[in-house]
XYZ file of C-alpha atoms in Angstrom:
661
model
C 13.203 -222.489 -48.371
C 13.535 -224.422 -51.630
C 15.799 -222.402 -54.722
C 14.267 -224.220 -57.490
C 12.475 -222.260 -60.455
C 8.955 -223.442 -61.062
C 8.629 -226.651 -63.384
C 5.624 -224.356 -65.687
C 5.252 -222.272 -68.174
C 6.416 -219.310 -67.186
C 9.601 -218.752 -67.232
C 9.062 -215.641 -65.145
C 7.363 -216.854 -62.192
C 9.512 -218.600 -59.543
C 8.912 -221.277 -57.428
C 6.131 -221.478 -54.655
C 8.793 -222.476 -52.598
C 10.519 -219.107 -52.940
C 7.681 -217.010 -52.611
C 3.550 -216.380 -54.034
C 2.006 -214.602 -55.995
C -1.678 -212.863 -54.362
C -4.530 -213.730 -56.465
C -5.590 -210.269 -56.931
C -2.119 -208.304 -56.955
C -3.016 -205.070 -58.185
C -2.092 -202.586 -55.709
C -4.582 -199.600 -55.866
C -2.138 -196.447 -56.072
C -4.892 -193.545 -55.897
C -4.225 -191.279 -58.879
C -6.472 -188.450 -59.747
C -7.763 -188.210 -62.893
C -7.172 -185.511 -65.641
C -3.732 -184.918 -67.474
C -0.612 -184.963 -66.017
C -0.030 -181.469 -65.108
C -3.393 -180.782 -63.033
C -3.342 -184.055 -61.368
C -1.700 -182.565 -57.910
C -4.010 -179.780 -58.004
C -6.925 -181.490 -58.539
C -6.008 -183.609 -55.734
C -5.288 -180.845 -53.293
C -8.584 -179.361 -54.572
C -10.539 -182.795 -53.958
C -8.594 -183.420 -50.598
C -10.785 -183.132 -47.555
C -9.447 -180.171 -44.927
C -9.548 -179.505 -41.423
C -10.432 -176.271 -40.053
C -8.068 -174.311 -38.128
C -9.329 -174.391 -34.740
C -9.616 -178.541 -35.113
C -6.352 -179.453 -35.831
C -5.016 -179.388 -32.355
C -7.419 -182.310 -31.753
C -5.236 -184.362 -33.741
C -1.864 -185.591 -32.714
C 0.603 -186.546 -35.437
C 3.595 -188.722 -34.746
C 6.621 -188.209 -37.230
C 9.401 -190.487 -36.691
C 12.573 -189.348 -38.221
C 13.660 -185.444 -38.247
C 15.946 -185.685 -41.066
C 14.786 -183.492 -44.156
C 11.059 -185.271 -44.331
C 10.677 -185.209 -40.884
C 11.632 -181.808 -39.718
C 9.882 -180.472 -42.608
C 6.446 -182.698 -42.409
C 6.928 -181.720 -38.637
C 7.650 -177.815 -39.263
C 4.841 -178.083 -41.603
C 1.938 -179.662 -39.756
C 2.946 -177.653 -36.371
C 2.675 -174.337 -38.606
C -1.142 -175.610 -39.599
C -1.703 -176.180 -36.099
C -1.463 -180.122 -35.623
C -0.252 -181.490 -32.594
C 3.183 -183.179 -33.999
C 5.231 -185.810 -31.446
C 8.601 -186.149 -33.114
C 11.123 -188.950 -32.463
C 14.841 -189.193 -32.924
C 17.355 -191.301 -32.375
C 20.048 -188.813 -32.283
C 20.275 -186.356 -28.900
C 19.966 -183.200 -32.040
C 17.679 -183.313 -35.239
C 20.849 -181.882 -36.579
C 22.944 -184.901 -36.747
C 20.249 -186.414 -39.182
C 21.885 -188.301 -41.961
C 20.613 -185.521 -44.315
C 23.481 -183.395 -42.886
C 26.046 -185.549 -45.352
C 24.369 -184.884 -48.195
C 26.550 -182.611 -50.413
C 26.543 -182.032 -54.101
C 23.115 -180.119 -54.239
C 19.012 -180.004 -55.014
C 17.657 -180.130 -58.496
C 14.832 -177.747 -59.523
C 13.238 -176.693 -62.962
C 14.109 -172.814 -62.410
C 15.546 -172.772 -65.609
C 17.809 -169.531 -64.322
C 20.475 -170.605 -66.827
C 18.053 -170.401 -69.374
C 19.412 -173.054 -70.925
C 16.428 -175.209 -72.059
C 15.248 -176.577 -68.519
C 11.131 -177.377 -67.382
C 9.222 -179.118 -65.366
C 8.510 -181.473 -67.957
C 12.388 -181.789 -68.637
C 13.131 -182.658 -65.177
C 10.252 -184.757 -65.134
C 11.670 -186.372 -68.485
C 15.541 -186.629 -66.758
C 14.123 -188.550 -63.789
C 11.862 -190.643 -65.339
C 14.374 -191.801 -67.816
C 17.447 -191.557 -65.023
C 15.347 -194.578 -62.860
C 14.828 -196.264 -66.194
C 11.381 -196.379 -66.602
C 10.160 -197.646 -63.148
C 8.374 -195.192 -61.380
C 4.787 -193.653 -61.634
C 4.562 -190.743 -64.101
C 2.607 -188.937 -61.700
C 4.610 -188.858 -58.265
C 7.614 -187.958 -60.813
C 5.903 -185.359 -62.359
C 4.534 -183.593 -59.555
C 7.985 -183.863 -57.509
C 9.502 -181.460 -60.439
C 6.098 -179.204 -60.014
C 6.933 -178.696 -56.385
C 10.701 -178.285 -56.863
C 10.167 -174.564 -57.932
C 8.557 -174.312 -54.836
C 11.501 -175.592 -52.731
C 13.689 -173.437 -53.617
C 11.856 -170.297 -52.501
C 11.074 -171.956 -49.700
C 14.587 -172.512 -48.412
C 16.042 -169.045 -49.916
C 13.224 -167.273 -47.181
C 14.350 -169.355 -44.579
C 17.853 -168.268 -45.122
C 19.595 -171.234 -46.695
C 22.990 -170.047 -48.393
C 22.788 -170.859 -51.571
C 25.720 -170.490 -53.977
C 24.846 -167.003 -56.195
C 26.120 -166.023 -59.290
C 28.243 -162.063 -60.286
C 24.700 -160.350 -61.189
C 23.105 -161.834 -57.693
C 20.811 -164.819 -59.180
C 21.322 -168.296 -57.523
C 23.892 -170.205 -59.228
C 23.297 -174.141 -60.458
C 25.744 -176.462 -61.730
C 25.458 -179.794 -63.605
C 24.816 -182.859 -61.881
C 24.734 -186.156 -63.896
C 21.910 -187.883 -66.084
C 20.862 -184.100 -67.551
C 22.431 -181.775 -69.713
C 20.940 -178.846 -68.020
C 22.502 -176.805 -65.331
C 19.245 -177.181 -62.518
C 21.778 -178.200 -59.503
C 21.221 -175.713 -56.805
C 23.881 -175.610 -54.170
C 25.748 -174.373 -51.036
C 29.178 -175.210 -51.520
C 29.858 -178.660 -50.833
C 27.530 -178.885 -47.726
C 23.989 -178.424 -49.091
C 22.371 -181.003 -47.317
C 23.559 -179.486 -44.019
C 22.392 -176.363 -44.919
C 18.875 -177.809 -46.475
C 18.453 -179.306 -42.810
C 19.203 -176.315 -41.112
C 16.914 -174.230 -42.329
C 14.428 -177.564 -41.812
C 15.684 -177.899 -38.288
C 15.161 -173.987 -37.044
C 11.567 -174.194 -38.387
C 10.671 -177.016 -36.457
C 12.438 -175.832 -33.434
C 10.031 -172.462 -33.984
C 7.098 -174.434 -33.744
C 8.688 -176.157 -30.508
C 9.152 -173.281 -29.589
C 5.157 -172.401 -30.221
C 4.334 -175.404 -28.374
C 2.669 -177.264 -31.484
C 6.061 -179.661 -31.820
C 7.098 -181.834 -28.810
C 10.640 -183.236 -29.657
C 11.395 -186.774 -28.257
C 15.406 -187.388 -28.381
C 17.830 -190.383 -28.170
C 14.363 -192.498 -29.295
C 14.340 -195.943 -31.424
C 10.869 -196.997 -32.976
C 10.435 -200.880 -32.437
C 7.431 -201.538 -33.320
C 4.313 -200.073 -34.608
C 0.785 -200.181 -33.203
C -2.049 -200.823 -35.404
C -5.551 -201.138 -34.034
C -8.440 -201.642 -36.287
C -6.451 -201.469 -39.199
C -5.043 -198.411 -38.333
C -1.717 -197.148 -37.929
C -2.649 -195.357 -33.838
C 1.056 -195.127 -32.485
C 4.300 -196.667 -31.772
C 6.540 -198.320 -29.465
C 10.013 -196.892 -28.604
C 13.121 -197.698 -26.490
C 14.669 -194.834 -24.624
C 18.095 -195.150 -25.762
C 19.829 -193.196 -22.344
C 17.251 -195.571 -19.854
C 16.657 -198.624 -21.664
C 12.667 -198.229 -20.813
C 10.175 -199.393 -23.155
C 7.851 -196.516 -24.025
C 4.245 -196.072 -25.882
C 2.772 -193.366 -27.738
C -0.534 -192.994 -29.221
C -1.729 -190.335 -32.148
C -3.888 -190.262 -34.866
C -1.461 -191.375 -37.782
C 2.107 -191.623 -38.088
C 4.876 -190.442 -40.762
C 7.953 -192.556 -41.114
C 10.823 -190.482 -42.209
C 13.790 -192.770 -41.482
C 15.753 -193.085 -44.549
C 16.962 -195.717 -46.500
C 18.758 -199.582 -45.994
C 21.553 -199.075 -47.562
C 23.308 -200.305 -44.391
C 22.321 -203.302 -44.197
C 25.634 -203.836 -46.507
C 27.720 -203.073 -43.594
C 30.194 -200.702 -45.918
C 28.321 -197.785 -47.104
C 28.187 -194.253 -47.474
C 25.812 -193.688 -45.061
C 25.831 -193.197 -41.609
C 26.227 -196.236 -39.000
C 23.287 -195.355 -37.007
C 21.109 -195.740 -40.302
C 18.971 -198.299 -40.344
C 16.158 -200.286 -41.384
C 14.350 -201.132 -38.108
C 11.728 -198.537 -38.162
C 10.373 -199.804 -42.172
C 10.959 -203.055 -41.698
C 9.026 -203.633 -37.992
C 6.039 -201.664 -39.994
C 6.294 -204.093 -42.633
C 5.845 -206.922 -40.025
C 2.810 -205.367 -39.231
C 1.520 -205.226 -42.545
C 2.800 -202.157 -44.815
C 3.876 -203.745 -48.240
C 7.817 -203.481 -49.114
C 8.394 -202.218 -52.731
C 11.343 -202.823 -54.802
C 13.533 -203.361 -52.568
C 16.255 -204.607 -55.133
C 16.390 -200.955 -56.519
C 19.952 -200.031 -54.494
C 21.885 -196.956 -55.629
C 25.420 -197.631 -56.223
C 27.825 -193.912 -56.301
C 30.867 -194.107 -58.617
C 32.454 -191.517 -56.171
C 33.102 -192.371 -52.628
C 36.885 -193.407 -51.720
C 37.933 -196.798 -51.988
C 37.892 -199.282 -49.233
C 41.425 -199.511 -47.275
C 40.821 -202.613 -45.135
C 38.703 -204.593 -42.551
C 39.069 -201.644 -40.213
C 36.805 -199.801 -41.471
C 33.007 -199.467 -40.547
C 31.735 -196.737 -43.011
C 33.026 -195.163 -46.693
C 33.040 -191.790 -47.390
C 31.102 -190.047 -49.917
C 32.846 -187.758 -52.684
C 29.963 -185.289 -53.882
C 29.153 -186.228 -57.310
C 29.280 -182.190 -58.000
C 33.356 -183.292 -58.327
C 32.384 -184.870 -61.853
C 31.927 -181.650 -63.532
C 35.011 -180.525 -63.251
C 36.982 -183.555 -62.446
C 37.767 -186.223 -65.869
C 37.489 -189.348 -64.626
C 40.552 -192.123 -66.161
C 42.387 -195.272 -65.984
C 45.779 -196.518 -67.200
C 45.170 -197.943 -71.000
C 47.436 -200.956 -70.172
C 46.607 -203.141 -67.503
C 49.042 -203.773 -64.893
C 50.676 -200.336 -65.184
C 50.961 -199.073 -61.538
C 53.115 -196.065 -62.386
C 52.400 -192.658 -60.199
C 49.682 -190.584 -62.437
C 51.506 -188.033 -63.113
C 53.948 -190.477 -64.886
C 51.405 -191.819 -67.449
C 51.237 -189.407 -70.080
C 48.143 -188.196 -71.779
C 48.499 -190.658 -74.529
C 48.132 -193.506 -72.015
C 45.151 -192.545 -70.308
C 41.321 -193.926 -70.958
C 38.940 -191.356 -70.486
C 36.432 -194.128 -70.693
C 33.233 -192.724 -69.883
C 34.351 -189.526 -72.244
C 35.229 -192.307 -74.872
C 31.819 -193.921 -74.304
C 28.971 -191.281 -73.768
C 30.422 -188.704 -75.699
C 27.194 -186.444 -75.188
C 27.406 -186.620 -71.236
C 30.756 -187.946 -70.279
C 31.461 -187.617 -67.094
C 27.957 -186.984 -66.100
C 26.182 -190.046 -66.981
C 23.799 -191.096 -64.367
C 25.505 -193.042 -61.128
C 24.321 -196.609 -62.326
C 26.303 -196.352 -65.873
C 29.491 -194.482 -63.908
C 29.537 -197.633 -61.169
C 28.953 -200.409 -63.687
C 31.913 -198.745 -65.924
C 34.225 -198.027 -62.863
C 33.519 -202.035 -62.007
C 34.662 -202.988 -65.846
C 37.681 -200.823 -66.228
C 38.952 -202.439 -62.217
C 37.980 -206.115 -63.792
C 39.889 -205.351 -66.568
C 43.018 -204.962 -64.342
C 43.644 -201.245 -65.201
C 42.108 -200.185 -61.546
C 44.613 -197.864 -59.574
C 46.062 -197.367 -56.096
C 47.397 -200.309 -54.161
C 44.189 -202.904 -54.494
C 43.331 -202.085 -57.780
C 39.611 -201.144 -57.224
C 39.716 -197.747 -57.907
C 39.921 -195.139 -60.896
C 41.295 -191.296 -60.887
C 39.160 -188.518 -60.327
C 41.418 -185.561 -61.866
C 41.100 -181.989 -61.716
C 44.347 -180.894 -63.527
C 42.892 -179.486 -66.593
C 40.142 -177.459 -65.047
C 42.946 -175.955 -62.115
C 44.335 -174.855 -65.245
C 41.625 -173.292 -66.857
C 39.514 -171.923 -64.030
C 42.346 -171.449 -61.053
C 42.936 -172.940 -58.004
C 40.702 -170.592 -56.183
C 37.862 -171.340 -58.422
C 38.096 -175.440 -57.670
C 38.944 -174.086 -53.770
C 35.569 -171.634 -53.678
C 33.635 -174.953 -55.270
C 34.969 -177.964 -53.482
C 37.218 -176.707 -50.576
C 35.604 -178.458 -47.549
C 35.726 -181.886 -50.016
C 38.811 -181.339 -50.854
C 40.166 -180.909 -47.444
C 38.164 -183.916 -46.326
C 39.758 -186.271 -48.691
C 42.691 -185.170 -47.748
C 42.558 -185.492 -43.993
C 40.971 -189.140 -45.192
C 43.769 -190.512 -47.865
C 47.147 -187.906 -47.118
C 47.126 -187.005 -50.775
C 46.359 -183.425 -51.748
C 43.968 -183.980 -54.423
C 44.980 -180.425 -55.959
C 48.115 -181.708 -57.084
C 47.430 -185.317 -57.629
C 44.281 -186.886 -58.748
C 41.523 -188.574 -56.266
C 40.934 -192.252 -56.354
C 37.209 -193.279 -56.179
C 35.438 -196.581 -56.171
C 31.777 -197.183 -55.956
C 29.571 -197.749 -52.900
C 26.392 -198.539 -51.774
C 24.391 -195.072 -51.402
C 20.370 -194.067 -51.881
C 18.060 -197.213 -51.792
C 15.423 -196.464 -54.030
C 13.364 -199.487 -52.930
C 11.289 -198.861 -49.393
C 7.846 -199.228 -48.179
C 5.292 -199.145 -51.000
C 2.515 -195.615 -50.758
C -0.068 -194.602 -52.758
C 0.082 -191.119 -54.409
C -0.833 -189.365 -50.884
C 2.267 -190.974 -49.615
C 0.241 -193.282 -47.525
C 1.123 -197.682 -46.749
C -1.169 -200.080 -47.305
C -1.514 -199.588 -43.679
C -3.985 -196.878 -43.315
C -2.849 -193.846 -41.527
C 0.877 -194.850 -41.824
C 2.138 -192.346 -44.253
C 6.199 -193.065 -45.746
C 7.932 -189.739 -46.683
C 11.537 -189.239 -48.179
C 13.905 -192.402 -48.926
C 12.009 -194.293 -46.642
C 9.376 -194.815 -49.366
C 9.611 -196.266 -53.195
C 7.875 -193.964 -54.843
C 9.848 -191.335 -56.505
C 12.835 -192.621 -58.204
C 12.171 -196.010 -59.834
C 15.543 -197.599 -60.325
C 17.983 -195.687 -60.208
C 18.000 -191.894 -58.265
C 19.180 -189.390 -60.468
C 22.205 -187.388 -58.440
C 20.493 -184.033 -56.435
C 16.831 -185.297 -56.231
C 17.049 -186.817 -52.541
C 17.075 -183.712 -51.006
C 14.367 -182.620 -53.485
C 12.032 -185.448 -52.306
C 12.888 -185.322 -48.693
C 11.428 -181.843 -48.771
C 8.578 -181.824 -51.123
C 7.298 -184.986 -49.030
C 7.601 -182.532 -46.098
C 6.576 -179.441 -46.966
C 3.991 -179.992 -49.733
C 2.665 -183.078 -50.081
C 2.026 -184.751 -46.431
C 0.084 -181.264 -45.042
C -2.286 -181.865 -47.626
C -2.709 -185.649 -47.704
C -2.231 -186.317 -43.771
C -5.093 -183.929 -43.696
C -6.992 -185.403 -46.097
C -6.969 -188.791 -44.208
C -7.761 -187.042 -40.873
C -10.618 -185.597 -42.162
C -11.931 -188.612 -43.712
C -11.553 -191.804 -41.224
C -13.164 -192.677 -38.395
C -10.208 -192.528 -35.521
C -11.822 -193.127 -32.342
C -9.621 -192.024 -29.039
C -7.197 -194.825 -28.336
C -5.071 -194.794 -25.109
C -1.220 -195.849 -24.955
C -2.247 -198.201 -22.246
C -5.235 -200.344 -24.674
C -4.491 -204.024 -24.940
C -2.885 -203.486 -28.638
C 0.169 -201.126 -27.387
C 1.041 -203.671 -24.433
C 0.933 -206.617 -26.743
C 3.291 -204.391 -29.278
C 5.421 -203.509 -26.097
C 5.405 -207.097 -25.084
C 6.657 -208.044 -28.363
C 9.843 -205.390 -28.317
C 10.672 -206.841 -24.415
C 10.419 -210.360 -25.884
C 13.162 -209.828 -28.434
C 15.318 -207.522 -26.228
C 15.225 -210.282 -23.974
C 15.847 -212.975 -26.758
C 19.345 -210.704 -27.909
C 20.576 -210.904 -24.463
C 19.278 -214.127 -23.790
C 21.472 -216.150 -26.423
C 25.511 -215.151 -24.532
C 27.240 -216.219 -27.465
C 30.759 -216.152 -28.734
C 30.117 -213.804 -32.078
C 29.344 -209.890 -32.016
C 26.968 -208.221 -34.236
C 29.227 -206.276 -35.874
C 31.542 -209.532 -36.853
C 28.153 -210.928 -38.572
C 27.036 -207.606 -39.759
C 30.284 -207.450 -41.972
C 29.813 -211.067 -43.377
C 26.603 -210.236 -44.576
C 27.469 -207.385 -45.684
C 29.887 -208.820 -47.839
C 27.831 -211.704 -49.421
C 25.062 -208.831 -50.145
C 27.808 -206.963 -51.761
C 29.410 -209.883 -53.920
C 25.853 -210.803 -54.961
C 23.582 -208.219 -54.684
C 25.653 -205.881 -55.600
C 26.886 -204.250 -58.336
C 26.335 -207.424 -60.491
C 23.980 -209.854 -60.225
C 23.302 -213.459 -61.508
C 21.077 -216.257 -60.954
C 23.278 -218.459 -59.291
C 24.852 -215.791 -57.001
C 21.352 -214.560 -55.698
C 20.513 -218.715 -54.936
C 24.050 -218.501 -53.119
C 23.072 -215.349 -51.378
C 19.919 -216.605 -50.174
C 21.601 -219.801 -48.534
C 24.032 -217.682 -46.856
C 21.940 -215.093 -45.286
C 19.552 -217.972 -44.052
C 22.742 -219.789 -41.981
C 24.190 -216.216 -40.911
C 20.441 -215.516 -39.775
C 20.805 -218.988 -37.529
C 23.669 -218.415 -36.496
C 23.225 -214.736 -35.306
C 20.604 -216.347 -33.014
C 22.486 -218.978 -32.300
C 26.123 -217.541 -31.448
C 25.639 -213.982 -30.965
C 26.958 -211.896 -27.714
C 24.849 -208.846 -26.510
C 26.793 -207.901 -23.140
C 25.268 -205.564 -20.343
C 21.899 -205.140 -19.321
C 18.182 -203.391 -20.807
C 17.586 -200.810 -18.818
C 20.495 -198.533 -19.446
C 22.385 -197.309 -22.320
C 23.389 -200.110 -24.279
C 24.643 -199.511 -27.554
C 25.842 -202.860 -28.490
C 21.991 -204.508 -27.615
C 20.699 -201.225 -30.083
C 23.136 -202.238 -33.253
C 22.502 -206.256 -32.289
C 18.680 -205.099 -32.728
C 19.238 -203.669 -36.120
C 21.656 -206.466 -37.471
C 18.465 -208.997 -36.782
C 16.551 -207.002 -38.675
C 19.249 -206.488 -41.811
C 19.515 -210.232 -41.555
C 15.602 -211.087 -41.981
C 15.665 -207.946 -44.506
C 18.169 -208.942 -46.464
C 16.217 -212.190 -47.693
C 13.360 -209.885 -49.342
C 16.118 -207.504 -51.126
C 17.816 -210.599 -52.365
C 14.619 -212.347 -53.449
C 13.182 -209.065 -55.280
C 16.612 -209.451 -57.237
C 16.142 -213.092 -58.077
C 12.517 -212.293 -59.229
C 13.503 -208.795 -61.227
C 15.078 -211.114 -64.174
C 16.117 -208.008 -66.332
C 18.557 -205.245 -65.916
C 17.227 -201.545 -64.846
C 18.602 -198.193 -62.998
C 20.632 -200.066 -60.225
C 19.557 -203.597 -60.863
C 22.263 -204.984 -63.451
C 21.132 -208.800 -64.052
C 24.060 -210.417 -66.270
C 21.922 -212.434 -67.927
C 20.171 -209.192 -69.397
C 22.288 -206.911 -71.063
C 23.026 -205.456 -74.510
C 25.754 -206.694 -76.830
C 27.876 -203.562 -75.269
C 27.008 -204.206 -71.848
C 24.411 -201.878 -70.666
C 20.990 -202.025 -69.036
C 18.716 -204.567 -71.055
C 14.919 -204.411 -69.484
C 12.540 -206.393 -70.237
C 9.044 -204.437 -70.337
C 6.842 -207.419 -71.452
C 7.211 -208.955 -68.181
C 8.495 -206.101 -65.592
C 6.621 -202.976 -66.030
C 5.544 -202.742 -62.339
C 6.080 -202.307 -59.178
C 7.022 -205.259 -56.779
C 5.529 -205.173 -53.310
C 6.331 -207.994 -51.043
C 3.764 -208.422 -48.034
C 5.771 -210.268 -45.189
C 3.671 -213.497 -44.029
C 6.800 -214.741 -41.533
C 10.312 -214.941 -40.901
C 11.889 -217.591 -43.382
C 8.726 -217.644 -45.011
C 7.857 -217.068 -48.224
C 6.505 -213.563 -48.790
C 3.508 -212.653 -51.109
C 4.129 -210.717 -54.192
C 1.654 -207.846 -55.064
C 1.911 -205.708 -58.273
C 1.309 -202.170 -59.342
C 1.405 -201.849 -63.018
C 3.451 -198.668 -63.874
C 1.673 -196.757 -67.586
C 3.400 -194.678 -69.194
C 1.463 -192.158 -71.153
C 3.871 -189.232 -71.418
C 7.228 -190.752 -71.660
C 7.436 -193.656 -73.514
C 9.885 -196.235 -71.928
C 13.205 -196.722 -74.827
C 16.689 -198.434 -74.009
C 18.011 -195.659 -72.654
C 21.037 -194.462 -74.070
C 23.828 -191.428 -72.747
C 26.488 -191.896 -75.844
């Protein structure tokens, strides 16, 4: 692929050698008419329904059983549909949603501190740097209050204050306390609530679990998503399943970077295979860097450990004022410390959004003021609040997080500051969906982090759990029913030709992986890919760096198919084979991720182009040219993808230069 700019008058359009522009690139989001606060109610009323006695005739396939998948399976099973749930683990309780720590947002305003549905909507739109749909974000804020009620009814043990009301705390990007939490285990407790609801439906016979299955292809029949092809990870058998709709709930693609806060088994494969069947991939360059992670300690690591953003409620972030100051933190007097977030952003202080906190941490480390052996860390110091509130209060709020930090680093955060540094975390991009959460393939719905819909260019903390549960409990049950009631869905068999053809494609890819018999492991190549992405498509991106990344990714992909070694056989448990297949998909996906970052010549949220910044070094949007969703159509591996655009219109939250000062 060539890497030259087009020689034409439009400065923001790249050369055809890189990608093609769809002749009519307007995507229809199917937004309801009417005022913002009435859109979801209008859509629910307009949706067609299926009578209870008829629901059991419809089979719905759910791929992934984290918060979005488990809640969708539970809700659809409760309604009477025949639900088939697939997941790569031995238990749904091992889904990566369990790792979310800090909390879940909701506009309950229990604190009486000025919160409202509209304020949560506005904070989320602003936090995403005005790159999300207004209607989707407002619906999310509306449903947030229902989520809390649902979870309390399920027995989720949210923290409570003295009077018995649910306790809340602050998170970045907001000046109200709207984050509900269960100590530092919020994701785990919410997942257990969704899991037990789903298992109730398993007992009742409406949900059937298929553990240790990995989706390797989507089956499209007459233009509609009608099933999936999976590999049984224990027996190696290729299996085919048919249904009337498919719900993809498989999380994000942060593991493409190799080192991230995600579980190693988190991957892009299901979404990428659906993309290759016709589902557009939207805004892949919108990746989130989390500012509060334990720093890299060496080449031995395969993932990074997240320290919850909630810690920034009671910890103060600082570095020495002088570059190269390597004294222990307790030997650096107060006057020689730079609490740089409090200095630069007095209104929000340490609770600025994640993208702002991350870039500032990188900036002070680039100045030579980083701490620790590597110099790539800043301090998160709890000394002041331990003195003010007492050690027992801090332990009650964060005890499990402090214990985890000490086990990993050997340092006691009660007596010495934590060392933190940004790392790849959440991905705001994902498969494109309309207002009904349906992709560009009819019948393929995408929920939770796997879609692009609600967070724009930067997710505010404690909003991922909110989106996953809103999609699963409260949106998909309405929109899937509308599709099933209105679409023509003749019966199909897993033995039909489209299923057999898709299974043959899957088998051919497996055979190809096993047939290379090279001398390099998939882990080695994945680590190299991660370094390329982190260096050039990470916290800071430039035209030259992105062009270099495209060349290096292409070379790595070629090297993978010439030199990868995958031992073992395909007809039994083979984790090396599983991993190699995922790395092969990362190497294809990484090119689209990088192209999207190259094409978007502006800075917004987690996407920071060095050529587009304010004099103060803040992200500078280009609303005249980039107020749209970029959705990419697959045309072949290494072939120029086709860019489709969905224009974003702001009637209520008018874009302004984001400021947290």
